[in-house]
CSV table of C-alpha atoms and ligand atoms in Angstrom, one decimal:
chain,number,residue,atom,x,y,z
A,1,MET,CA,58.8,106.8,111.3
A,2,ALA,CA,62.3,108.0,110.3
A,3,LYS,CA,65.1,105.5,110.5
A,4,LEU,CA,67.7,105.9,113.0
A,5,ALA,CA,70.9,107.0,111.7
A,6,ILE,CA,72.6,104.4,114.2
A,7,LYS,CA,70.5,101.8,112.1
A,8,GLY,CA,71.6,103.4,108.7
A,9,GLY,CA,69.0,106.1,108.3
A,10,LYS,CA,69.5,109.6,107.4
A,11,LYS,CA,71.2,111.7,110.1
A,12,VAL,CA,69.3,114.7,111.6
A,13,LEU,CA,72.4,117.0,111.2
A,14,PRO,CA,74.4,115.5,108.3
A,15,ASN,CA,77.3,117.7,109.0
A,16,GLY,CA,77.1,118.2,112.8
A,17,ILE,CA,76.7,121.6,114.4
A,18,LYS,CA,79.0,123.9,112.8
A,19,VAL,CA,80.5,126.4,115.1
A,20,LYS,CA,84.1,127.8,115.3
A,21,TRP,CA,85.7,128.2,118.7
A,22,PRO,CA,87.2,130.5,119.6
A,23,GLN,CA,85.7,133.1,117.3
A,24,PHE,CA,88.2,135.6,116.7
A,25,ASP,CA,88.4,138.6,114.1
A,26,LYS,CA,90.5,141.7,113.1
A,27,SER,CA,89.8,143.2,116.6
A,28,ASP,CA,91.7,140.5,118.3
A,29,GLU,CA,94.7,141.0,115.8
A,30,GLN,CA,94.7,144.6,116.6
A,31,SER,CA,94.4,144.2,120.3
A,32,LEU,CA,97.2,141.6,120.3
A,33,LEU,CA,99.6,143.7,117.9
A,34,LYS,CA,99.0,146.7,120.0
A,35,VAL,CA,100.7,145.2,122.9
A,36,PHE,CA,103.1,143.2,120.8
A,37,ARG,CA,104.3,146.3,118.9
A,38,SER,CA,104.7,148.0,122.3
A,39,GLY,CA,107.5,145.5,123.3
A,40,VAL,CA,105.9,145.3,126.8
A,41,TRP,CA,104.7,141.8,126.9
A,42,TRP,CA,104.4,141.4,130.6
A,43,ARG,CA,102.1,143.8,132.6
A,44,GLY,CA,104.9,145.8,134.1
A,45,GLY,CA,106.8,146.2,137.4
A,46,THR,CA,105.4,149.3,139.1
A,47,ILE,CA,102.0,149.2,140.5
A,48,GLU,CA,101.1,152.1,138.2
A,49,LEU,CA,102.3,150.3,135.1
A,50,GLN,CA,100.4,147.3,136.1
A,51,ALA,CA,97.0,149.3,136.2
A,52,ALA,CA,97.7,151.0,132.9
A,53,SER,CA,98.4,147.4,131.2
A,54,ALA,CA,95.9,145.4,129.2
A,55,CYS,CA,95.5,143.0,132.1
A,56,GLY,CA,94.8,146.0,134.2
A,57,LYS,CA,92.0,147.2,132.2
A,58,PHE,CA,90.6,143.7,131.8
A,59,GLU,CA,90.5,143.4,135.5
A,60,ARG,CA,88.7,146.5,136.0
A,61,ASP,CA,86.1,145.8,133.2
A,62,PHE,CA,85.5,142.3,134.1
A,63,ALA,CA,85.2,142.7,137.8
A,64,ALA,CA,82.6,145.5,137.3
A,65,TYR,CA,80.7,143.2,134.7
A,66,GLN,CA,80.6,140.6,137.5
A,67,ASN,CA,79.6,143.4,140.2
A,68,ALA,CA,82.8,143.0,142.1
A,69,LYS,CA,85.0,145.7,143.0
A,70,PHE,CA,88.5,144.3,142.3
A,71,GLY,CA,90.0,141.8,139.9
A,72,LEU,CA,93.6,140.1,139.7
A,73,CYS,CA,94.5,138.2,136.4
A,74,VAL,CA,96.4,134.9,136.9
A,75,PRO,CA,97.6,132.2,134.6
A,76,ASN,CA,94.8,129.9,135.0
A,77,GLY,CA,91.5,129.0,136.7
A,78,THR,CA,93.3,126.4,139.0
A,79,ILE,CA,95.7,128.9,140.5
A,80,ALA,CA,92.6,131.2,140.9
A,81,VAL,CA,91.2,128.8,143.2
A,82,GLU,CA,94.2,128.0,145.0
A,83,LEU,CA,95.0,131.8,145.3
A,84,ALA,CA,91.5,132.5,146.8
A,85,LEU,CA,91.8,129.7,149.3
A,86,ARG,CA,95.2,131.1,150.4
A,87,ALA,CA,93.9,134.7,150.8
A,88,ALA,CA,91.0,133.4,152.7
A,89,GLY,CA,93.5,132.1,155.2
A,90,VAL,CA,93.4,128.2,154.4
A,91,LYS,CA,96.3,126.5,156.1
A,92,ALA,CA,97.7,123.1,156.2
A,93,GLY,CA,95.3,120.7,158.0
A,94,ASP,CA,92.2,122.8,157.6
A,95,GLU,CA,89.3,121.3,156.2
A,96,VAL,CA,87.6,122.9,153.1
A,97,VAL,CA,83.9,122.1,152.0
A,98,VAL,CA,83.9,121.6,148.4
A,99,PRO,CA,81.5,120.6,145.6
A,100,ALA,CA,81.2,116.6,144.5
A,101,LEU,CA,79.8,117.4,141.2
A,102,SER,CA,82.5,119.8,139.5
A,103,PHE,CA,85.7,119.8,137.6
A,104,VAL,CA,88.4,118.2,140.0
A,105,VAL,CA,90.0,121.7,140.6
A,106,SER,CA,87.0,122.7,142.7
A,107,ALA,CA,88.2,120.2,145.2
A,108,SER,CA,91.9,119.4,144.5
A,109,ALA,CA,92.9,123.2,144.4
A,110,ALA,CA,93.0,122.8,148.4
A,111,LEU,CA,95.5,120.0,148.4
A,112,PRO,CA,98.6,122.1,147.4
A,113,LEU,CA,98.1,124.1,150.7
A,114,GLY,CA,97.9,120.7,152.7
A,115,ALA,CA,94.1,121.3,153.4
A,116,ILE,CA,91.6,118.6,153.4
A,117,PRO,CA,88.8,118.8,151.0
A,118,VAL,CA,85.4,117.4,152.4
A,119,PHE,CA,82.5,117.0,149.9
A,120,ALA,CA,79.0,118.3,149.7
A,121,ASP,CA,76.4,116.7,147.4
A,122,CYS,CA,74.5,118.5,144.6
A,123,ASP,CA,70.8,119.3,144.6
A,124,PRO,CA,69.2,116.6,142.5
A,125,LYS,CA,67.1,118.9,140.3
A,126,THR,CA,69.4,121.8,139.7
A,127,LEU,CA,72.9,119.7,140.1
A,128,GLN,CA,74.4,122.6,142.0
A,129,PRO,CA,76.0,122.5,145.5
A,130,ASP,CA,73.3,122.0,148.1
A,131,ALA,CA,73.1,124.4,151.0
A,132,ASP,CA,72.1,121.5,153.5
A,133,SER,CA,74.7,119.0,152.4
A,134,ILE,CA,77.3,121.9,152.8
A,135,GLU,CA,76.2,122.8,156.2
A,136,ALA,CA,76.3,119.0,157.1
A,137,ALA,CA,79.9,118.8,155.9
A,138,ILE,CA,81.1,121.8,158.2
A,139,SER,CA,83.4,120.6,161.0
A,140,PRO,CA,85.1,122.6,163.9
A,141,ARG,CA,88.3,122.4,161.5
A,142,THR,CA,86.5,123.7,158.5
A,143,THR,CA,88.1,127.3,157.3
A,144,ALA,CA,86.4,127.8,154.0
A,145,ILE,CA,83.7,126.7,151.7
A,146,VAL,CA,84.0,126.5,147.7
A,147,ILE,CA,81.0,126.1,145.6
A,148,VAL,CA,80.7,125.9,141.9
A,149,HIS,CA,78.1,127.2,139.5
A,150,PHE,CA,78.1,124.0,137.4
A,151,GLY,CA,77.7,124.5,133.8
A,152,GLY,CA,77.1,128.2,134.4
A,153,TYR,CA,73.7,127.5,136.3
A,154,PRO,CA,73.9,129.7,139.5
A,155,ALA,CA,73.9,127.8,142.8
A,156,ASP,CA,71.4,128.7,145.3
A,157,LEU,CA,73.1,131.8,146.5
A,158,ASP,CA,70.3,132.8,148.8
A,159,ARG,CA,70.8,129.7,151.1
A,160,ILE,CA,74.5,129.2,150.6
A,161,VAL,CA,75.4,132.7,151.7
A,162,LYS,CA,73.3,132.2,154.5
A,163,VAL,CA,75.0,129.1,155.7
A,164,ALA,CA,78.7,130.6,155.3
A,165,ARG,CA,77.6,133.6,157.3
A,166,LYS,CA,75.9,131.7,160.0
A,167,HIS,CA,79.2,129.7,160.3
A,168,LYS,CA,81.5,132.7,159.7
A,169,LEU,CA,83.3,130.9,156.9
A,170,PRO,CA,84.7,132.6,153.8
A,171,LEU,CA,82.9,131.5,150.6
A,172,ILE,CA,84.7,131.2,147.3
A,173,GLU,CA,82.6,130.8,144.4
A,174,ASP,CA,84.4,128.7,141.6
A,175,CYS,CA,83.0,130.6,138.5
A,176,ALA,CA,85.2,128.5,135.8
A,177,HIS,CA,81.9,127.7,134.2
A,178,SER,CA,79.8,130.9,134.7
A,179,GLN,CA,81.2,133.9,133.1
A,180,GLY,CA,78.2,136.2,132.7
A,181,SER,CA,75.8,134.3,135.1
A,182,GLN,CA,73.9,136.5,137.4
A,183,TRP,CA,71.6,135.8,140.5
A,184,ARG,CA,69.2,138.5,141.3
A,185,GLY,CA,70.8,141.0,139.1
A,186,LYS,CA,74.2,140.6,140.5
A,187,GLY,CA,77.1,138.7,139.0
A,188,VAL,CA,78.2,135.2,140.4
A,189,GLY,CA,81.6,135.7,142.1
A,190,SER,CA,80.6,138.9,143.7
A,191,TYR,CA,78.6,137.1,146.3
A,192,GLY,CA,81.3,135.1,148.0
A,193,GLN,CA,84.5,136.6,149.6
A,194,PHE,CA,86.1,135.7,146.3
A,195,GLY,CA,85.1,134.5,143.0
A,196,THR,CA,87.4,132.8,140.5
A,197,PHE,CA,87.2,132.3,136.8
A,198,SER,CA,89.0,130.2,134.2
A,199,PHE,CA,89.9,131.5,130.6
A,200,GLN,CA,91.3,128.3,129.4
A,201,GLN,CA,90.5,127.7,125.6
A,202,SER,CA,87.3,125.7,126.0
A,203,LYS,CA,85.7,128.4,128.1
A,204,ALA,CA,83.2,131.1,127.3
A,205,LEU,CA,85.8,133.8,127.4
A,206,THR,CA,89.3,132.6,126.6
A,207,CYS,CA,92.8,133.7,125.9
A,208,GLY,CA,94.1,130.2,125.4
A,209,GLU,CA,95.0,129.8,129.3
A,210,GLY,CA,94.2,132.3,131.9
A,211,GLY,CA,92.1,133.2,134.9
A,212,ILE,CA,91.0,136.0,137.3
A,213,VAL,CA,90.0,136.2,140.9
A,214,VAL,CA,87.4,138.9,141.9
A,215,CYS,CA,86.6,140.2,145.4
A,216,ASN,CA,85.1,143.1,147.1
A,217,SER,CA,87.8,144.0,149.7
A,218,ARG,CA,90.7,146.1,149.0
A,219,ASP,CA,92.6,144.0,151.9
A,220,ASP,CA,91.6,140.8,150.3
A,221,TRP,CA,93.0,142.0,146.9
A,222,GLY,CA,96.2,143.0,148.6
A,223,LYS,CA,96.7,139.4,150.0
A,224,MET,CA,96.0,138.0,146.6
A,225,TYR,CA,98.5,140.3,145.0
A,226,ARG,CA,101.3,139.3,147.4
A,227,PHE,CA,100.7,135.7,146.9
A,228,HIS,CA,100.6,136.0,143.0
A,229,ASN,CA,103.6,138.2,142.7
A,230,LEU,CA,106.6,136.5,144.7
A,231,GLY,CA,105.6,137.9,147.9
A,232,ARG,CA,106.0,141.7,147.0
A,233,LEU,CA,103.8,144.1,148.4
A,234,GLU,CA,102.2,146.5,146.2
A,235,THR,CA,103.5,149.4,148.2
A,236,GLN,CA,106.9,148.2,148.3
A,237,GLY,CA,110.1,148.1,145.8
A,238,PHE,CA,110.5,145.5,143.3
A,239,TYR,CA,113.2,143.6,145.3
A,240,ASP,CA,111.2,143.5,148.4
A,241,PHE,CA,109.9,140.3,149.4
A,242,TYR,CA,107.4,139.4,152.3
A,243,GLU,CA,105.7,136.1,151.7
A,244,VAL,CA,106.4,132.5,150.7
A,245,SER,CA,105.2,132.7,147.4
A,246,SER,CA,105.5,132.0,143.4
A,247,ASN,CA,105.1,133.9,140.3
A,248,TYR,CA,101.3,133.8,139.0
A,249,ARG,CA,101.4,136.9,136.8
A,250,LEU,CA,99.6,136.7,133.5
A,251,THR,CA,101.1,138.1,130.4
A,252,ASP,CA,99.9,141.2,128.8
A,253,LEU,CA,99.5,139.6,125.4
A,254,GLN,CA,96.9,137.3,127.1
A,255,GLY,CA,95.5,140.5,128.8
A,256,ALA,CA,95.2,141.9,125.2
A,257,LEU,CA,93.2,138.9,123.9
A,258,LEU,CA,91.0,139.0,126.9
A,259,ASN,CA,89.9,142.4,126.3
A,260,SER,CA,88.8,142.0,122.6
A,261,GLN,CA,87.5,138.6,123.5
A,262,PHE,CA,85.4,140.0,126.2
A,263,VAL,CA,83.6,142.5,123.9
A,264,LYS,CA,82.3,139.4,121.7
A,265,MET,CA,81.5,137.3,125.0
A,266,LYS,CA,79.1,140.0,126.2
A,267,LYS,CA,77.2,139.6,123.0
A,268,GLN,CA,77.5,135.8,122.8
A,269,VAL,CA,75.8,135.5,126.2
A,270,ASN,CA,72.6,136.7,124.6
A,271,VAL,CA,72.7,134.7,121.7
A,272,LYS,CA,73.3,131.6,124.1
A,273,MET,CA,70.5,132.4,126.3
A,274,ALA,CA,67.8,132.8,123.3
A,275,ASN,CA,68.9,129.5,121.7
A,276,THR,CA,68.9,127.6,124.9
A,277,LYS,CA,65.4,129.0,125.9
A,278,ALA,CA,64.1,127.7,122.6
A,279,LEU,CA,65.8,124.4,123.1
A,280,SER,CA,64.5,124.0,126.7
A,281,ALA,CA,60.8,124.7,125.4
A,282,ALA,CA,61.3,121.9,122.6
A,283,LEU,CA,62.8,119.4,125.0
A,284,ARG,CA,60.0,119.8,127.7
A,285,LYS,CA,57.4,118.9,125.1
A,286,ILE,CA,59.2,115.6,124.3
A,287,GLY,CA,60.0,114.7,127.6
A,288,GLY,CA,62.8,112.5,129.0
A,289,LEU,CA,65.8,114.9,128.7
A,290,GLU,CA,64.9,117.5,131.1
A,291,PRO,CA,66.6,120.9,131.1
A,292,LEU,CA,67.6,122.5,134.4
A,293,PRO,CA,64.6,124.2,136.1
A,294,GLU,CA,63.7,127.9,135.2
A,295,ASP,CA,64.5,130.1,138.1
A,296,LYS,CA,63.6,133.8,138.1
A,297,ARG,CA,66.4,134.6,140.4
A,298,ILE,CA,68.7,133.5,137.4
A,299,THR,CA,68.7,136.9,135.7
A,300,ARG,CA,71.5,136.0,133.3
A,301,ARG,CA,73.0,132.7,132.4
A,302,GLY,CA,76.5,132.2,131.1
A,303,TYR,CA,77.5,128.7,130.2
A,304,TYR,CA,80.0,126.1,130.0
A,305,TYR,CA,77.6,123.5,129.6
A,306,TYR,CA,73.8,123.4,128.8
A,307,CYS,CA,72.9,120.9,131.2
A,308,MET,CA,70.3,118.2,130.8
A,309,GLN,CA,68.9,115.4,133.2
A,310,TYR,CA,68.3,112.1,131.0
A,311,ASP,CA,65.6,110.0,132.4
A,312,ALA,CA,66.2,106.3,131.2
A,313,ASP,CA,62.7,105.3,132.3
A,314,GLU,CA,61.4,107.7,129.7
A,315,PHE,CA,63.4,105.9,127.1
A,316,LYS,CA,62.1,102.4,127.9
A,317,GLY,CA,65.5,101.7,130.1
A,318,LEU,CA,67.9,102.7,127.3
A,319,SER,CA,71.1,103.7,129.2
A,320,ARG,CA,72.7,107.2,128.9
A,321,ALA,CA,75.5,106.0,127.0
A,322,ASP,CA,73.5,104.1,124.2
A,323,PHE,CA,71.4,107.2,124.0
A,324,LEU,CA,74.4,109.5,123.5
A,325,GLU,CA,75.8,107.1,121.0
A,326,ALA,CA,72.5,107.3,119.0
A,327,MET,CA,72.5,111.3,119.5
A,328,ALA,CA,75.9,111.0,118.0
A,329,ALA,CA,75.1,109.0,115.1
A,330,GLU,CA,72.2,111.8,114.2
A,331,GLY,CA,75.1,114.4,114.2
A,332,VAL,CA,74.6,115.9,117.8
A,333,THR,CA,77.7,116.2,119.9
A,334,MET,CA,76.4,115.8,123.4
A,335,GLY,CA,78.5,114.7,126.4
A,336,ARG,CA,77.9,113.3,130.0
A,337,GLY,CA,80.0,116.2,131.5
A,338,TYR,CA,82.9,114.8,133.7
A,339,GLY,CA,81.4,111.3,134.3
A,340,ARG,CA,82.2,110.9,138.0
A,341,SER,CA,81.7,112.6,141.3
A,342,ILE,CA,85.0,114.0,142.2
A,343,HIS,CA,85.4,111.8,145.3
A,344,GLU,CA,85.2,108.7,143.0
A,345,TYR,CA,88.5,109.5,141.2
A,346,PRO,CA,91.7,107.5,142.1
A,347,LEU,CA,93.2,110.7,143.3
A,348,PHE,CA,90.8,110.6,146.4
A,349,GLN,CA,90.1,106.9,146.5
A,350,ASN,CA,93.8,106.1,146.9
A,351,MET,CA,94.3,109.2,149.6
A,352,LYS,CA,95.0,108.2,153.1
A,353,VAL,CA,93.7,110.7,155.5
A,354,PRO,CA,94.1,110.6,159.2
A,355,THR,CA,90.9,109.2,160.8
A,356,LYS,CA,90.3,112.5,162.7
A,357,TYR,CA,89.2,113.8,159.4
A,358,ALA,CA,85.9,111.9,159.6
A,359,GLY,CA,84.3,113.6,156.6
A,360,ALA,CA,87.5,112.9,154.4
A,361,GLN,CA,87.4,109.2,154.5
A,362,TYR,CA,86.9,109.2,150.7
A,363,LYS,CA,85.9,105.6,150.3
A,364,LYS,CA,83.0,106.2,152.7
A,365,VAL,CA,81.9,109.4,151.1
A,366,GLU,CA,78.2,109.6,150.4
A,367,CYS,CA,77.1,111.9,147.7
A,368,PRO,CA,74.3,110.0,146.0
A,369,ASN,CA,73.0,112.9,143.8
A,370,ALA,CA,76.3,113.7,142.5
A,371,VAL,CA,77.1,110.0,141.8
A,372,LYS,CA,73.8,109.5,140.0
A,373,ALA,CA,73.9,112.8,138.1
A,374,ALA,CA,77.7,112.2,136.8
A,375,GLY,CA,77.1,108.4,136.3
A,376,GLU,CA,73.6,108.3,134.7
A,377,ARG,CA,71.7,111.3,134.3
A,378,LEU,CA,73.8,114.5,133.1
A,379,CYS,CA,73.9,115.2,129.4
A,380,ALA,CA,75.8,118.2,128.4
A,381,ILE,CA,76.2,120.5,125.3
A,382,HIS,CA,79.4,122.5,125.3
A,383,GLN,CA,78.9,126.4,125.4
A,384,ALA,CA,80.4,126.8,121.7
A,385,PHE,CA,77.5,124.8,120.1
A,386,LEU,CA,75.0,127.2,121.7
A,387,LEU,CA,75.9,129.8,119.2
A,388,ALA,CA,74.7,127.8,116.4
A,389,GLU,CA,72.2,129.3,113.9
A,390,ARG,CA,68.7,128.9,115.6
A,391,SER,CA,67.1,126.5,113.1
A,392,GLN,CA,70.3,124.4,113.2
A,393,PHE,CA,70.7,124.3,117.0
A,394,LEU,CA,66.9,123.2,117.4
A,395,LYS,CA,67.6,120.1,115.4
A,396,ILE,CA,69.0,118.8,118.5
A,397,ALA,CA,65.4,118.4,119.8
A,398,ASP,CA,64.3,116.7,116.6
A,399,ALA,CA,67.1,114.2,117.1
A,400,VAL,CA,65.9,113.4,120.9
A,401,ALA,CA,62.3,112.9,119.4
A,402,LYS,CA,63.6,110.6,116.7
A,403,ILE,CA,65.3,108.6,119.3
A,404,LYS,CA,62.3,108.4,121.5
A,405,GLU,CA,60.0,107.6,118.7
A,406,ASN,CA,62.4,104.5,117.7
A,407,VAL,CA,63.4,103.7,121.2
A,408,ASP,CA,61.7,100.1,121.3
A,409,GLU,CA,64.0,99.0,118.2
A,410,LEU,CA,67.2,100.8,119.8
A,411,VAL,CA,66.6,99.0,123.0
A,412,LYS,CA,66.0,95.6,121.2
A,413,ALA,CA,69.3,96.1,119.2
A,414,LYS,CA,71.1,96.8,122.3
A,415,SER,CA,69.9,94.0,124.1
A,416,THR,CA,70.5,91.6,121.2
A,417,ALA,CA,74.2,93.1,120.9
A,418,ARG,CA,74.9,92.4,124.7
A,419,LYS,CA,73.5,89.0,124.5
A,420,ALA,CA,75.9,88.2,121.6
A,421,THR,CA,78.8,89.8,123.3
A,422,ALA,CA,78.2,87.8,126.5
A,423,LYS,CA,78.0,84.5,124.6
A,424,LYS,CA,81.5,85.2,122.8
A,425,LYS,CA,83.0,85.4,126.3
B,1,LIG,C1,84.8,124.2,137.7
B,1,LIG,C2,86.3,124.4,137.3
B,1,LIG,N1,87.1,125.0,138.1
B,1,LIG,C3,88.4,125.1,137.8
B,1,LIG,C4,89.0,125.0,136.6
B,1,LIG,C5,90.5,125.2,136.3
B,1,LIG,O1,90.7,126.0,135.3
B,1,LIG,P1,92.0,126.0,134.5
B,1,LIG,O2,91.7,124.8,133.3
B,1,LIG,O3,91.9,127.5,133.6
B,1,LIG,O4,93.1,125.8,135.2
B,1,LIG,C6,88.1,124.3,135.6
B,1,LIG,C7,88.6,124.1,134.2
B,1,LIG,O5,88.0,123.5,133.5
B,1,LIG,C8,86.7,124.3,135.9
B,1,LIG,O6,85.8,123.6,135.0
């Protein structure tokens, strides 16, 4: 039995997994230089110039890739969700159903509008927003539903779209994790009234900071346009203002980078899918670190995280934190996602919401699946590592197997260490 690295043995991956992120080359330089040398660094004032800009090209190409009709670039994925909520008609005092297991923004984007987030739990197997929990969270005050495709794994859009239609509520898909993901052959973000994406540094498609909202209705696009451009109408002059709004335009330098990065991202999606397919097969043989279920309706998988569920029982009670520490010692960088269900953050725990909002008394919120997944079970590999060379990538499974083999020794060592710490206190 090979000695664990945490006990002084040889690491499974002595140099870790080496992947450069972001990946860039001459084509990015050329794309950027073209806009730089043009001297037009914003996307232009008239609607025609805006359409002809690098941002304009990216909006058309990316929206089409996700099977949506329209796109609008914005400075980040946070503003993207807020803008979509506003264009969907969400106002102060409205309730918005939001996912408990996600990055904070899926819920907090409603707050600047004065709206009240109401949390829906996730499905314990897929970790995605659960349709029944969403439906249970709807009240007469609800005016929108936000879902996330956590890690890039599409939520069950068959059931969620049905719930949204039944209650005549706009659905906003927060696709910050899911560039490239498809459900039944159609891109995520095109099922809801709006789909929002982030292009922040760590995302599968990045320009440092950036975002886009996609939609299928020209009218919805027009509303977003107004809200993102100081309340200007696309049909009126540059100094005509019609809405309370702000400036949420993306620069064309970022648009240029998005265009060149997008070419790479479409190829990277395939590499990631092939690598994760092989890793999932290897992990299923070992047991105890379960990849998310295979689902034929997921026809393409984009990634922010490759998610797995850790089962401490299969590791003789070893906690997730101790498991991740042992994995890190073997040279595998694996995280636990965001660590908490969103409602558990001080932001919500300290928030006083009038009692008439029964679903938004955050100290009493019950989302047991999200709490358990975030607190004990979720293990996640960041999307950039999924681009590693295959044999190196599959060493992740070797590290899991090694820890499982040596688990008795590890559990014993952890228990002795804990007893010693308790004694000192
Ligand atoms: C699910 C989700 N939504 C929204 C955002 C916000 O995106 P940004 O960082 O571009 O503002 C993120 C960022 O990580 C995210 O993970």
